[in-house]
mmCIF file of C-alpha atoms in Angstrom:
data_model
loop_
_atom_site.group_PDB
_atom_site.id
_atom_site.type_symbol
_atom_site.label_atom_id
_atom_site.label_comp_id
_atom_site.label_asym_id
_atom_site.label_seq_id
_atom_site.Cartn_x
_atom_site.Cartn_y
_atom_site.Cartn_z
ATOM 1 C CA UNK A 1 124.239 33.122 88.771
ATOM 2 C CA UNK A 2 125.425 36.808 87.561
ATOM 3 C CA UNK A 3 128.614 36.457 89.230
ATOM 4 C CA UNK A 4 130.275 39.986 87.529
ATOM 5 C CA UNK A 5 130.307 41.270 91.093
ATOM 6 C CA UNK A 6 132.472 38.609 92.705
ATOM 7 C CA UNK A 7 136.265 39.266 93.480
ATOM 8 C CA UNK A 8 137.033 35.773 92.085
ATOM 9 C CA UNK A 9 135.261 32.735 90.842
ATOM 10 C CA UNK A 10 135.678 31.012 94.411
ATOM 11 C CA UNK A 11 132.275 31.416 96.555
ATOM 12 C CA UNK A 12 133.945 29.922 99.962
ATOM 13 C CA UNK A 13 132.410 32.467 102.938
ATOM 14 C CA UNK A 14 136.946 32.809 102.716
ATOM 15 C CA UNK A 15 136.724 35.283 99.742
ATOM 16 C CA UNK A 16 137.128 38.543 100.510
ATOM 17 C CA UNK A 17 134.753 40.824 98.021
ATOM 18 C CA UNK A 18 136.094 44.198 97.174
ATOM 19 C CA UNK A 19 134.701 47.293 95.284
ATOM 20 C CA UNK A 20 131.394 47.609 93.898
ATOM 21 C CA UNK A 21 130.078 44.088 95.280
ATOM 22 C CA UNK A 22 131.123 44.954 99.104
ATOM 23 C CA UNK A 23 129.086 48.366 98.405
ATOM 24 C CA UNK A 24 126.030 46.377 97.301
ATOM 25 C CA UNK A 25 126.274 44.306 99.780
ATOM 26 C CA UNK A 26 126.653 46.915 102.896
ATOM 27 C CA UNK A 27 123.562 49.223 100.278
ATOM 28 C CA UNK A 28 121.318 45.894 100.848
ATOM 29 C CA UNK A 29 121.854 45.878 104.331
ATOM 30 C CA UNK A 30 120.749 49.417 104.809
ATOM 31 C CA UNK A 31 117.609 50.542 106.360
ATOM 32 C CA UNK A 32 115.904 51.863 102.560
ATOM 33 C CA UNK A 33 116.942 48.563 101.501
ATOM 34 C CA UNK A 34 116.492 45.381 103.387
ATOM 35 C CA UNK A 35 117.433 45.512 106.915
ATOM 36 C CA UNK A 36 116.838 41.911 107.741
ATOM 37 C CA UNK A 37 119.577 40.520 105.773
ATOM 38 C CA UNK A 38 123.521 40.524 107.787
ATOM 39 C CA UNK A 39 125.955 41.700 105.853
ATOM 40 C CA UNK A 40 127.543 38.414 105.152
ATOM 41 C CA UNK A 41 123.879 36.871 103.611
ATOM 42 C CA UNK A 42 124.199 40.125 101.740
ATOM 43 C CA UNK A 43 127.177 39.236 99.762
ATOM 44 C CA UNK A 44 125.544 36.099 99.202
ATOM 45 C CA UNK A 45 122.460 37.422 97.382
ATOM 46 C CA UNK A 46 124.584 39.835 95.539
ATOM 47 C CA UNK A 47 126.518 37.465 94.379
ATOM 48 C CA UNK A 48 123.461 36.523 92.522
ATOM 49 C CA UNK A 49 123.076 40.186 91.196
ATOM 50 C CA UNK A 50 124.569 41.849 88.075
ATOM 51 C CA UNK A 51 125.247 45.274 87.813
ATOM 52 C CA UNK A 52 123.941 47.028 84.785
ATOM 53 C CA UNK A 53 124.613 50.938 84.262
ATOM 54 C CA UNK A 54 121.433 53.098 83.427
ATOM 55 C CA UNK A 55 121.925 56.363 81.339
ATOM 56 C CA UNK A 56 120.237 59.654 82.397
ATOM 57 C CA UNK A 57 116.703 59.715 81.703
ATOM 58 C CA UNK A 58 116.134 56.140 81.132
ATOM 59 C CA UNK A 59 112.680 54.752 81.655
ATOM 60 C CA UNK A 60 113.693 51.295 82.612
ATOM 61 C CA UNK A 61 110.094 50.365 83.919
ATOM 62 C CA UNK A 62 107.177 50.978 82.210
ATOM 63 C CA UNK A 63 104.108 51.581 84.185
ATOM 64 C CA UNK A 64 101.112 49.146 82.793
ATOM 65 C CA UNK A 65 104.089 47.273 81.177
ATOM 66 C CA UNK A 66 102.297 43.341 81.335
ATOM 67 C CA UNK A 67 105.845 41.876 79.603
ATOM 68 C CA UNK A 68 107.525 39.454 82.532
ATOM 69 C CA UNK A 69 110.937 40.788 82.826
ATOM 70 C CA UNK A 70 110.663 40.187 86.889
ATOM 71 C CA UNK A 71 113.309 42.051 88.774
ATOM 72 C CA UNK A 72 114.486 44.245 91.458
ATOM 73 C CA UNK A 73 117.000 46.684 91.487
ATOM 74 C CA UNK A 74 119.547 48.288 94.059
ATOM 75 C CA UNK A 75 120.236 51.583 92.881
ATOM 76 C CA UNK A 76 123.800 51.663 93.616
ATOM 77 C CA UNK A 77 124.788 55.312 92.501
ATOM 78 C CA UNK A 78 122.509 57.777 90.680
ATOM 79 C CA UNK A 79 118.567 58.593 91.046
ATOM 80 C CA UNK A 80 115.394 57.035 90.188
ATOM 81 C CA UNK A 81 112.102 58.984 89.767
ATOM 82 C CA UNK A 82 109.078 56.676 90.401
ATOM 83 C CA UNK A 83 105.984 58.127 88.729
ATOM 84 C CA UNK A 84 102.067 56.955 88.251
ATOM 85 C CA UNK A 85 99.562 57.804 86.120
ATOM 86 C CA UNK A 86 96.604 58.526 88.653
ATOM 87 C CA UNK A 87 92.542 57.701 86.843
ATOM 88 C CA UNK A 88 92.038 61.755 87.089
ATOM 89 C CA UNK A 89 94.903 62.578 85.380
ATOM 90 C CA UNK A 90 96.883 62.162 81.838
ATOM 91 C CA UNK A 91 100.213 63.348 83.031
ATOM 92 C CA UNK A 92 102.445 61.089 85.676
ATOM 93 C CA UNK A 93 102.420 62.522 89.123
ATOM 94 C CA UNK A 94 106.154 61.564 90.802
ATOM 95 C CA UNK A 95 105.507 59.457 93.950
ATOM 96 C CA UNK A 96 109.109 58.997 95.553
ATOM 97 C CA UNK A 97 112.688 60.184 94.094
ATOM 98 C CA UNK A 98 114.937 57.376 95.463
ATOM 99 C CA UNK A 99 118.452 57.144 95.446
ATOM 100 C CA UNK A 100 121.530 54.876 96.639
ATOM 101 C CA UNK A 101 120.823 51.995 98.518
ATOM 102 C CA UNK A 102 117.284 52.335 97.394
ATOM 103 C CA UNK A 103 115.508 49.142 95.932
ATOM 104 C CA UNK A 104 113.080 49.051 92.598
ATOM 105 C CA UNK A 105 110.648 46.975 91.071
ATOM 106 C CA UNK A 106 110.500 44.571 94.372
ATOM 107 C CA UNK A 107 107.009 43.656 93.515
ATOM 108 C CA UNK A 108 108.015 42.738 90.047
ATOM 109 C CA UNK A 109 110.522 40.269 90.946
ATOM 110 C CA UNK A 110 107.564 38.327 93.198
ATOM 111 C CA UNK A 111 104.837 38.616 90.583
ATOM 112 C CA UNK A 112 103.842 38.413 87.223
ATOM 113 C CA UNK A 113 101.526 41.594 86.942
ATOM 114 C CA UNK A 114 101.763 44.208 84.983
ATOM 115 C CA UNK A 115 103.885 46.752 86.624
ATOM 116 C CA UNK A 116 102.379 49.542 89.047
ATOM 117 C CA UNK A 117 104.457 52.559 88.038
ATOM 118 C CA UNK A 118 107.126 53.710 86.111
ATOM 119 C CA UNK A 119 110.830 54.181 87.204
ATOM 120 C CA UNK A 120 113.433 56.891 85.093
ATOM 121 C CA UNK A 121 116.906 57.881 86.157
ATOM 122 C CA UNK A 122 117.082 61.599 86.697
ATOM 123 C CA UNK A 123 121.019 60.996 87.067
ATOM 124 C CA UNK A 124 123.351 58.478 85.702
ATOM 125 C CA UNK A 125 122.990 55.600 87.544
ATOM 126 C CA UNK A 126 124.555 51.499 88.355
ATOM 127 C CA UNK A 127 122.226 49.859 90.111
ATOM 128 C CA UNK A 128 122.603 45.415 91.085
ATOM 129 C CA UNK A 129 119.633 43.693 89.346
ATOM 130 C CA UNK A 130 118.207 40.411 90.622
ATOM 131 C CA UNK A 131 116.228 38.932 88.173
ATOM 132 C CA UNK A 132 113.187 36.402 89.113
ATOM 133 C CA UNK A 133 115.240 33.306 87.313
ATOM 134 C CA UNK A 134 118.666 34.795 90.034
ATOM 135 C CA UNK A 135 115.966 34.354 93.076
ATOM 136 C CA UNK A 136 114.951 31.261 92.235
ATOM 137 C CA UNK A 137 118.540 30.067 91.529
ATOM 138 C CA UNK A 138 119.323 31.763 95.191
ATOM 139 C CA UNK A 139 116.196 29.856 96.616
ATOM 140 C CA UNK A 140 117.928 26.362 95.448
ATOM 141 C CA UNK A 141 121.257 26.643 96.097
ATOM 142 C CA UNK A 142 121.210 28.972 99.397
ATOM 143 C CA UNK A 143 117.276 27.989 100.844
ATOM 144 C CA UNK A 144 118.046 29.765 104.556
ATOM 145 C CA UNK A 145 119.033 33.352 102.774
ATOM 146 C CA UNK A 146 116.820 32.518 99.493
ATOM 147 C CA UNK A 147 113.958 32.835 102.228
ATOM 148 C CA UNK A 148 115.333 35.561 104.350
ATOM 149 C CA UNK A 149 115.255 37.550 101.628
ATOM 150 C CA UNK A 150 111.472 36.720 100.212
ATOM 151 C CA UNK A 151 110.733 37.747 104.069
ATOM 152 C CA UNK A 152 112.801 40.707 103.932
ATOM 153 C CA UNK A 153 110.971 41.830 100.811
ATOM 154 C CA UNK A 154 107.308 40.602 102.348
ATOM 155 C CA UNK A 155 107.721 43.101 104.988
ATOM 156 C CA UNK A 156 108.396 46.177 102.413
ATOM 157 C CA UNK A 157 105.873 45.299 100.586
ATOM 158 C CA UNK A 158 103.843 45.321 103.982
ATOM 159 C CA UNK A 159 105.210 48.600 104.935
ATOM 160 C CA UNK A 160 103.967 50.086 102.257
ATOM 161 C CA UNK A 161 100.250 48.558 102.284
ATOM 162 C CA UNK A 162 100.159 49.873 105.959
ATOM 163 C CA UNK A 163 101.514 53.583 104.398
ATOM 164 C CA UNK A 164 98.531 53.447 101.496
ATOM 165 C CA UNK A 165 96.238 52.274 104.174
ATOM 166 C CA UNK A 166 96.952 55.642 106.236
ATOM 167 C CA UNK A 167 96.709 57.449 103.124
ATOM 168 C CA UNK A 168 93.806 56.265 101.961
ATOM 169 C CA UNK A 169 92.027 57.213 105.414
ATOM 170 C CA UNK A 170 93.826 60.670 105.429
ATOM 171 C CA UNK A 171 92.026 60.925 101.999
ATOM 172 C CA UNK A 172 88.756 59.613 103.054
ATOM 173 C CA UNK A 173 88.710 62.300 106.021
ATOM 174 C CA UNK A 174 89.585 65.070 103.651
ATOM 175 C CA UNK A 175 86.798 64.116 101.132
ATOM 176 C CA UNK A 176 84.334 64.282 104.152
ATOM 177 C CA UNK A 177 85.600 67.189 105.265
ATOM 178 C CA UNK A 178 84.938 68.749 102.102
ATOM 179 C CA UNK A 179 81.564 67.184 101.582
ATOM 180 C CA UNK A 180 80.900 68.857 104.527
ATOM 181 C CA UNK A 181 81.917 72.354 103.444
ATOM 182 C CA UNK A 182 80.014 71.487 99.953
ATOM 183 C CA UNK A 183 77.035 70.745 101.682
ATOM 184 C CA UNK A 184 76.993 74.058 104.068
ATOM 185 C CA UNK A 185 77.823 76.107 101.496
ATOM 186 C CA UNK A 186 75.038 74.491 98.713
ATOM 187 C CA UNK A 187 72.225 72.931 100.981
ATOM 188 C CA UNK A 188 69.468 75.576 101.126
ATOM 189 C CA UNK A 189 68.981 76.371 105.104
ATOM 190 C CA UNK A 190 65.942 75.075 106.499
#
């Protein structure tokens, strides 16, 4: 387990963790993170985390990228900008600036696709990474929290298939709105 967080080398629910591992752990907790978790099953998935520092404009997920480096990260200090590549365009369009206490690359960590969009700091940034080899470490040796957590990240990913799905009809009513306008404005009158 990445253990560069931990105070000591002694896991007991006794140790005390200090610094940058309490912060991930109250970050993980947070409502842009993963609400369901307590604070005290948050310390126990971070101590399956490693912290890994990002320079300034560092695209550290490629969008289309099929390699299988599965992880999440919890952006810790800094800023991510999360861009896509939409079918009408050539240039990315940004779809969400996130920062602390923000998590990336959830939907990596739970599949083996090629990733969705791409992810570059805009500021200099530490964020906790939990790879997909950490989770399923987590899932053996703590099964309860291992499972909190895959439920914790089930509902984000919900979240956001219920945002697209408003989207996508916000869209659809636009388009037919402008059909409309098309057609009044072209369609000889009878």
């Amino acid at each position: 387990m990445g253990t560069l967080f931990m105070s000591s080398d002694d896991h007991s629910p006794d140790t005390q963790p200090t610094g940058a591992f309490e912060t991930a752990a109250e970050l993980l907790t947070a409502p842009s993170a993963l609400i369901h978790l307590s604070l005290d099953e948050a310390r126990v998935v971070v101590g399956y985390m490693t912290p890994r520092y990002i320079p300034t404009d560092t695209t550290f997920i490629r969008e289309g990228d099929a390699a299988d480096e599965g992880f999440m990260a919890l952006l810790l200090e800094g800023e991510v900008v999360v861009e896509s590549v939409t079918v009408s365009r050539t240039e990315p369009v940004t779809i969400r600036v996130l920062g602390p206490g923000s998590l990336v690359g959830e939907v990596g960590l739970v599949d083996r696709e090629p990733r969705s969009a791409s992810c570059t700091t805009s500021a200099d940034s530490l964020c906790a990474i939990l790879t997909r080899d950490a989770l399923e470490a987590l899932i053996n040796e703590e099964p309860r929290i291992g499972s909190k957590l895959l439920l914790a990240i089930a509902a984000r990913l919900a979240e956001r298939l219920r945002d697209n799905a408003r989207k996508l009809r916000l869209y659809a009513k636009l388009a037919k709105a402008m059909q409309m306008e098309i057609d009044r404005l072209v369609l000889p009158r009878a």
